[in-house]
Short mmCIF file of C-alpha atoms in Angstrom, two decimals:
data_model
loop_
_atom_site.label_atom_id
_atom_site.label_comp_id
_atom_site.label_asym_id
_atom_site.label_seq_id
_atom_site.Cartn_x
_atom_site.Cartn_y
_atom_site.Cartn_z
CA MET A 1 18.03 -174.66 -119.16
CA SER A 2 18.55 -177.51 -121.59
CA THR A 3 20.89 -176.81 -125.02
CA SER A 4 19.60 -179.60 -127.31
CA PRO A 5 17.34 -182.37 -127.54
CA PRO A 6 16.92 -184.88 -125.25
CA PRO A 7 17.48 -188.47 -125.29
CA THR A 8 13.91 -191.08 -125.20
CA PRO A 9 14.17 -192.12 -121.55
CA THR A 10 14.16 -195.85 -120.65
CA PRO A 11 12.14 -195.47 -117.44
CA GLY A 12 13.29 -198.01 -115.04
CA ARG A 13 16.61 -199.35 -115.84
CA LEU A 14 17.61 -196.16 -117.19
CA ARG A 15 17.26 -194.79 -113.37
CA ALA A 16 19.10 -197.93 -111.86
CA ALA A 17 21.57 -197.72 -113.93
CA ALA A 18 22.28 -194.03 -113.85
CA LEU A 19 22.20 -194.04 -109.89
CA ALA A 20 24.48 -197.01 -109.74
CA ALA A 21 26.91 -196.23 -112.01
CA ALA A 22 27.00 -192.39 -111.38
CA ALA A 23 27.65 -193.60 -107.30
CA CYS A 24 30.38 -196.22 -108.25
CA LEU A 25 32.55 -193.59 -110.62
CA LEU A 26 31.43 -190.42 -108.84
CA ALA A 27 32.45 -191.84 -105.66
CA ALA A 28 35.95 -192.51 -106.59
CA GLY A 29 36.83 -189.40 -108.49
CA CYS A 30 35.58 -187.47 -105.29
CA SER A 31 37.21 -189.97 -102.78
CA ALA A 32 40.90 -189.06 -104.74
CA LEU A 33 40.07 -185.48 -104.58
CA GLY A 34 38.34 -184.00 -101.98
CA ALA A 35 40.51 -184.78 -98.77
CA ASP A 36 43.10 -182.82 -97.58
CA GLU A 37 46.34 -185.03 -96.83
CA ASP A 38 45.58 -185.47 -93.24
CA GLY A 39 41.73 -186.13 -94.42
CA SER A 40 40.33 -182.91 -92.97
CA ALA A 41 37.69 -182.65 -95.68
CA ALA A 42 36.59 -185.84 -95.65
CA ASP A 43 36.34 -185.62 -91.81
CA ALA A 44 34.26 -182.30 -92.37
CA ALA A 45 31.61 -184.45 -94.47
CA ALA A 46 31.42 -187.53 -92.79
CA GLY A 47 28.76 -188.60 -90.49
CA ALA A 48 28.64 -189.64 -87.00
CA GLY A 49 29.33 -193.49 -87.99
CA GLY A 50 32.25 -191.77 -90.02
CA ASP A 51 30.18 -192.23 -93.69
CA ARG A 52 31.16 -189.71 -96.59
CA MET A 53 28.36 -187.54 -97.31
CA LYS A 54 26.33 -188.35 -99.75
CA ILE A 55 24.54 -186.14 -102.16
CA VAL A 56 22.02 -186.63 -104.96
CA MET A 57 21.23 -184.13 -108.00
CA VAL A 58 17.98 -184.84 -110.07
CA THR A 59 17.49 -182.92 -112.90
CA HIS A 60 15.31 -182.82 -116.41
CA GLY A 61 18.50 -182.94 -118.24
CA GLY A 62 19.30 -185.83 -121.12
CA GLU A 63 22.72 -187.59 -120.89
CA GLY A 64 24.92 -185.68 -123.68
CA ASP A 65 23.45 -182.22 -123.31
CA ALA A 66 26.14 -179.63 -122.80
CA PHE A 67 24.40 -177.71 -120.93
CA TRP A 68 23.61 -180.48 -118.15
CA ASP A 69 27.24 -181.28 -118.89
CA ARG A 70 28.55 -177.79 -117.60
CA VAL A 71 25.90 -178.20 -114.16
CA ARG A 72 27.30 -181.90 -113.60
CA LYS A 73 30.98 -180.18 -113.97
CA GLY A 74 30.49 -177.68 -111.42
CA ALA A 75 28.76 -180.25 -109.09
CA GLU A 76 31.71 -182.51 -109.48
CA ALA A 77 33.86 -179.87 -108.44
CA ALA A 78 32.07 -178.43 -105.45
CA ALA A 79 31.84 -182.49 -104.31
CA ALA A 80 35.13 -183.26 -104.95
CA LYS A 81 36.35 -179.76 -102.39
CA ASP A 82 34.17 -180.96 -100.29
CA GLY A 83 34.83 -184.50 -99.56
CA VAL A 84 31.40 -185.89 -100.65
CA ASP A 85 30.39 -188.75 -102.54
CA LEU A 86 28.06 -187.02 -105.57
CA THR A 87 25.48 -189.22 -107.25
CA TYR A 88 24.25 -187.04 -110.31
CA ALA A 89 20.85 -188.19 -112.87
CA GLY A 90 18.98 -186.52 -115.27
CA ASP A 91 15.70 -187.40 -117.06
CA ALA A 92 13.53 -185.01 -119.06
CA ASP A 93 10.27 -187.14 -118.22
CA THR A 94 8.78 -185.72 -115.11
CA ALA A 95 7.58 -188.82 -113.66
CA ASP A 96 10.92 -190.22 -114.15
CA GLN A 97 12.61 -187.49 -112.46
CA ALA A 98 10.13 -187.80 -109.47
CA ASP A 99 11.14 -191.60 -109.11
CA LEU A 100 14.84 -190.48 -109.25
CA VAL A 101 14.38 -188.24 -106.52
CA ARG A 102 12.68 -191.38 -104.44
CA ASP A 103 15.24 -193.35 -105.23
CA ALA A 104 17.33 -190.96 -103.57
CA ILE A 105 15.25 -191.12 -100.32
CA ARG A 106 15.54 -195.02 -100.00
CA GLU A 107 19.04 -195.09 -100.33
CA LYS A 108 19.09 -192.17 -97.05
CA ALA A 109 20.77 -189.13 -99.05
CA ASP A 110 22.19 -186.59 -97.25
CA GLY A 111 21.17 -184.18 -99.20
CA ILE A 112 19.04 -184.21 -102.64
CA ALA A 113 19.14 -180.94 -105.52
CA VAL A 114 16.53 -180.91 -107.84
CA THR A 115 15.07 -179.07 -110.72
CA LEU A 116 11.66 -177.98 -110.96
CA ALA A 117 11.17 -177.81 -114.35
CA LYS A 118 7.84 -178.62 -114.05
CA PRO A 119 7.22 -177.85 -110.35
CA GLN A 120 3.93 -179.81 -109.66
CA ALA A 121 5.52 -182.93 -110.09
CA MET A 122 8.31 -182.20 -108.00
CA LYS A 123 5.88 -181.35 -104.75
CA GLY A 124 4.83 -184.58 -103.68
CA PRO A 125 8.75 -186.51 -103.46
CA VAL A 126 9.88 -182.86 -101.98
CA ALA A 127 7.94 -183.35 -99.37
CA GLU A 128 8.69 -186.76 -98.74
CA ALA A 129 12.29 -185.49 -98.38
CA GLU A 130 11.52 -183.21 -95.91
CA ALA A 131 9.37 -186.03 -94.41
CA ALA A 132 12.44 -188.52 -94.06
CA GLY A 133 14.27 -185.11 -92.70
CA ILE A 134 16.77 -184.57 -96.26
CA PRO A 135 17.39 -181.32 -97.25
CA VAL A 136 16.34 -180.34 -100.22
CA VAL A 137 17.82 -177.17 -102.59
CA GLY A 138 16.86 -176.19 -106.08
CA LEU A 139 19.14 -174.91 -109.37
CA ASN A 140 18.22 -173.80 -112.42
CA SER A 141 14.28 -173.93 -112.81
CA GLY A 142 11.68 -172.88 -110.85
CA ILE A 143 12.85 -169.69 -109.01
CA ASP A 144 9.03 -168.96 -108.43
CA ALA A 145 8.00 -172.64 -107.00
CA TRP A 146 11.21 -173.05 -104.81
CA ARG A 147 9.30 -171.70 -101.56
CA PRO A 148 5.98 -172.91 -102.27
CA THR A 149 7.22 -176.46 -103.35
CA GLY A 150 8.85 -176.51 -99.69
CA LEU A 151 13.23 -176.01 -100.85
CA LEU A 152 15.70 -175.10 -98.61
CA GLN A 153 17.70 -173.07 -100.96
CA TYR A 154 17.23 -171.94 -104.65
CA PHE A 155 20.32 -171.12 -106.88
CA GLY A 156 19.90 -169.94 -110.80
CA GLN A 157 18.47 -167.56 -113.16
CA ASP A 158 15.22 -165.28 -112.68
CA GLU A 159 14.22 -166.42 -116.08
CA SER A 160 11.58 -163.50 -115.78
CA VAL A 161 14.16 -160.80 -115.55
CA ALA A 162 16.41 -162.36 -118.05
CA GLY A 163 13.92 -162.06 -120.57
CA ARG A 164 13.30 -158.66 -119.66
CA ALA A 165 17.10 -157.79 -120.17
CA VAL A 166 16.89 -159.14 -123.68
CA GLY A 167 13.55 -157.10 -124.16
CA ASP A 168 15.81 -154.21 -123.39
CA LYS A 169 18.52 -155.21 -125.21
CA LEU A 170 16.43 -155.57 -128.24
CA ASN A 171 14.76 -152.04 -127.96
CA ASP A 172 18.57 -150.88 -128.25
CA LEU A 173 19.45 -152.67 -131.18
CA ARG A 174 16.22 -151.30 -132.63
CA ALA A 175 14.55 -154.51 -133.43
CA ARG A 176 10.60 -154.31 -134.56
CA HIS A 177 9.70 -158.05 -134.56
CA ALA A 178 10.82 -160.49 -132.45
CA LEU A 179 10.21 -164.02 -132.67
CA CYS A 180 10.60 -166.26 -129.11
CA VAL A 181 10.72 -169.65 -129.75
CA ILE A 182 9.77 -172.17 -126.66
CA HIS A 183 10.98 -175.71 -127.76
CA GLU A 184 9.30 -177.62 -124.41
CA ARG A 185 5.61 -176.56 -123.89
CA GLY A 186 4.82 -176.44 -120.28
CA ASN A 187 8.75 -175.77 -119.03
CA VAL A 188 8.10 -172.94 -116.70
CA ALA A 189 11.63 -171.29 -117.46
CA LEU A 190 11.10 -170.76 -121.03
CA GLU A 191 7.61 -169.53 -120.87
CA ALA A 192 8.66 -166.96 -118.41
CA ARG A 193 11.91 -165.84 -120.33
CA CYS A 194 9.37 -165.27 -123.71
CA ALA A 195 6.92 -163.51 -121.26
CA GLY A 196 9.91 -161.16 -119.89
CA VAL A 197 10.92 -160.59 -123.41
CA LYS A 198 7.36 -158.77 -124.43
CA LYS A 199 6.96 -157.08 -121.26
CA THR A 200 10.03 -154.84 -121.94
CA PHE A 201 10.17 -155.00 -125.51
CA GLY A 202 8.50 -152.18 -127.42
CA GLY A 203 8.04 -153.71 -130.36
CA GLU A 204 5.85 -157.16 -131.05
CA THR A 205 6.50 -160.22 -129.42
CA GLU A 206 5.59 -163.54 -131.01
CA MET A 207 5.78 -167.04 -129.40
CA LEU A 208 6.32 -170.05 -131.27
CA TYR A 209 6.52 -173.05 -129.88
CA VAL A 210 8.21 -176.13 -131.31
CA GLU A 211 9.10 -179.44 -131.07
CA GLY A 212 12.39 -179.65 -128.97
CA THR A 213 13.28 -183.28 -129.46
CA ASP A 214 13.79 -182.96 -133.15
CA MET A 215 16.27 -180.97 -134.21
CA LYS A 216 15.07 -180.91 -137.56
CA ALA A 217 11.95 -179.91 -137.14
CA VAL A 218 12.87 -177.02 -135.13
CA GLY A 219 14.88 -175.59 -138.22
CA ALA A 220 11.92 -176.27 -140.26
CA ALA A 221 9.37 -174.36 -138.29
CA VAL A 222 11.62 -171.42 -138.10
CA THR A 223 12.30 -171.38 -141.82
CA ALA A 224 8.49 -171.88 -142.44
CA ARG A 225 7.46 -169.05 -139.73
CA LEU A 226 10.21 -166.23 -141.29
CA ARG A 227 9.60 -167.21 -145.19
CA GLN A 228 5.90 -166.53 -144.00
CA ASP A 229 6.84 -163.16 -142.04
CA SER A 230 9.59 -160.72 -143.54
CA SER A 231 8.65 -158.30 -140.59
CA ILE A 232 10.64 -160.53 -137.99
CA ASP A 233 13.50 -159.14 -137.46
CA GLU A 234 14.85 -160.80 -134.15
CA VAL A 235 14.81 -164.91 -133.32
CA VAL A 236 15.06 -165.25 -129.84
CA MET A 237 16.28 -169.01 -129.37
CA ASN A 238 16.54 -170.64 -125.65
CA GLY A 239 19.45 -172.54 -125.61
CA ALA A 240 23.18 -172.78 -127.53
CA ALA A 241 21.99 -175.63 -129.93
CA PHE A 242 18.76 -173.98 -130.85
CA ALA A 243 20.60 -170.72 -131.46
CA LEU A 244 22.47 -172.54 -134.45
CA THR A 245 19.82 -174.40 -135.96
CA ALA A 246 18.38 -170.87 -136.15
CA VAL A 247 20.95 -169.48 -137.74
CA GLU A 248 21.11 -171.91 -140.70
CA ALA A 249 16.97 -171.65 -140.51
CA VAL A 250 17.41 -167.22 -140.92
CA ALA A 251 19.95 -168.23 -144.05
CA LYS A 252 17.01 -170.71 -145.62
CA ALA A 253 14.70 -168.48 -145.38
CA GLY A 254 16.54 -165.66 -147.26
CA SER A 255 15.51 -163.76 -144.16
CA ARG A 256 17.75 -161.02 -142.64
CA ALA A 257 16.64 -161.68 -139.29
CA GLN A 258 19.30 -161.98 -136.63
CA VAL A 259 19.55 -164.42 -133.97
CA ALA A 260 19.99 -163.82 -130.22
CA THR A 261 19.92 -166.89 -127.40
CA PHE A 262 19.48 -167.42 -123.75
CA ASP A 263 22.59 -170.05 -123.01
CA LEU A 264 25.67 -170.72 -124.32
CA ASP A 265 28.75 -173.30 -125.11
CA GLU A 266 32.20 -173.31 -126.93
CA ASP A 267 30.13 -173.48 -130.46
CA LEU A 268 27.59 -170.58 -129.35
CA VAL A 269 30.53 -168.42 -128.05
CA ALA A 270 32.40 -169.01 -131.78
CA ALA A 271 29.09 -167.77 -133.36
CA VAL A 272 28.95 -164.62 -131.33
CA LYS A 273 32.50 -163.93 -132.11
CA ARG A 274 31.87 -164.19 -136.19
CA GLY A 275 28.71 -162.32 -135.70
CA ASP A 276 26.07 -165.05 -136.58
CA VAL A 277 24.90 -164.68 -133.32
CA GLN A 278 24.21 -161.47 -131.62
CA PHE A 279 24.32 -162.16 -128.33
CA ALA A 280 23.73 -164.83 -125.51
CA VAL A 281 22.76 -164.47 -122.00
CA ASP A 282 24.50 -166.61 -119.83
CA GLN A 283 23.09 -168.29 -116.37
CA GLN A 284 26.71 -169.84 -115.57
CA PRO A 285 24.95 -173.56 -114.99
CA TYR A 286 28.53 -174.51 -113.46
CA LEU A 287 27.77 -171.79 -110.97
CA GLN A 288 24.31 -173.30 -110.48
CA GLY A 289 25.65 -177.05 -109.68
CA TYR A 290 28.55 -175.91 -107.74
CA LEU A 291 26.41 -173.86 -105.71
CA ALA A 292 24.20 -176.54 -105.04
CA VAL A 293 26.04 -178.99 -103.85
CA ASP A 294 28.46 -176.99 -102.07
CA ALA A 295 25.32 -175.37 -99.95
CA LEU A 296 24.13 -178.84 -98.92
CA TRP A 297 27.24 -178.99 -97.41
CA LEU A 298 27.51 -176.17 -95.84
CA TYR A 299 24.04 -176.46 -94.35
CA ARG A 300 25.32 -180.49 -92.81
CA THR A 301 28.47 -179.29 -91.41
CA ASN A 302 27.77 -175.37 -90.40
CA GLY A 303 23.88 -175.15 -90.73
CA ASN A 304 24.24 -172.43 -93.42
CA VAL A 305 21.18 -171.74 -95.29
CA SER A 306 21.65 -169.18 -98.39
CA GLY A 307 19.85 -165.88 -99.03
CA GLY A 308 18.06 -167.02 -95.42
CA GLY A 309 15.93 -169.43 -97.16
CA VAL A 310 13.87 -166.16 -98.20
CA ALA A 311 15.55 -165.13 -101.00
CA PRO A 312 17.39 -167.33 -104.06
CA VAL A 313 20.95 -166.71 -105.23
CA LEU A 314 20.84 -165.67 -108.40
CA THR A 315 23.41 -166.50 -111.29
CA GLY A 316 22.83 -164.47 -113.92
CA PRO A 317 21.88 -163.18 -116.60
CA ALA A 318 25.40 -161.94 -117.91
CA PHE A 319 25.21 -160.98 -121.44
CA VAL A 320 28.07 -162.59 -123.86
CA THR A 321 28.31 -160.41 -126.86
CA ARG A 322 31.24 -159.59 -129.63
CA THR A 323 33.07 -157.30 -127.07
CA ASN A 324 33.50 -159.67 -124.62
CA ALA A 325 33.48 -163.08 -126.39
CA ASP A 326 36.80 -163.66 -126.20
CA ALA A 327 37.48 -163.57 -122.59
CA VAL A 328 34.39 -166.03 -122.16
CA ALA A 329 35.94 -168.04 -124.98
CA ARG A 330 38.73 -170.05 -122.94
CA PHE A 331 36.08 -171.01 -120.17
CA ALA A 332 33.82 -172.47 -122.63
CA ALA A 333 36.34 -174.58 -124.10
CA GLY A 334 37.29 -175.97 -120.83
CA GLY A 335 33.83 -177.06 -120.41
CA THR A 336 32.50 -174.39 -117.62
CA ARG A 337 30.73 -171.67 -119.25
#
């Protein structure tokens, strides 16, 4: 999930620029890194006409978001290894995301990877890709919807399982009142996380909906709620940048609440090491991007289907706490965790 507010999308030209620029840049990068000296990797990825395999990844993440940068890095690493041309494009608007998938279909992609933050909006484009003979895999969002939507495989975290794990951890920490902050209403992954917390946490779980595109408003809303109710002793956020904002909100409110979060980045790992954030749940976005691209390459070159097409491949949850933050920090500094 996104760890910082997405920028306002500019439809039309944004889609064209994302696909055109990414295709040129990434194709050049993959060409340099994706083949052995004898060109065997490129040969394996080539179609009947000798053209390199073309894979398009379309997410609901905004440009410059650290979380989606990790997804993209993983995708690029797999593309380089497999010798394929990768185009990455993202749009926070579901209608524009759907149009990006249709663009990939028109450009005759060999495989498409998508996120299903709002699955209903993607059913039509996925069906169109299937009709065109293009395999589509899912990643990151939509673990409960990938099979009904018609995806071939899925790579990500079971957000309900992750939420329940957080609820159990809060029980171990003897918390009593958790405020679970959702920064995008209707996002199935965020809703599932907080619902999972509520299912296993023995104390009170309260949902707070905020406008994630305005970080100042997020901080103000959390501060206000903490001032209203001093019994809140745990704030659960849904992204690294949001968690750091919550730390500031706790201080402004004069609250003794602790902060925990889903997802991490370099700054968040440092906050865990300092003790400003109790723990983070890592769904490993780099791994999600890597596996999605690699799976499409394996399907095209060897007919492989991870999970047999009936079970998702889970990339989390993994807890990052003060005890293991040092082991994760060097990877976070490199932009891969």
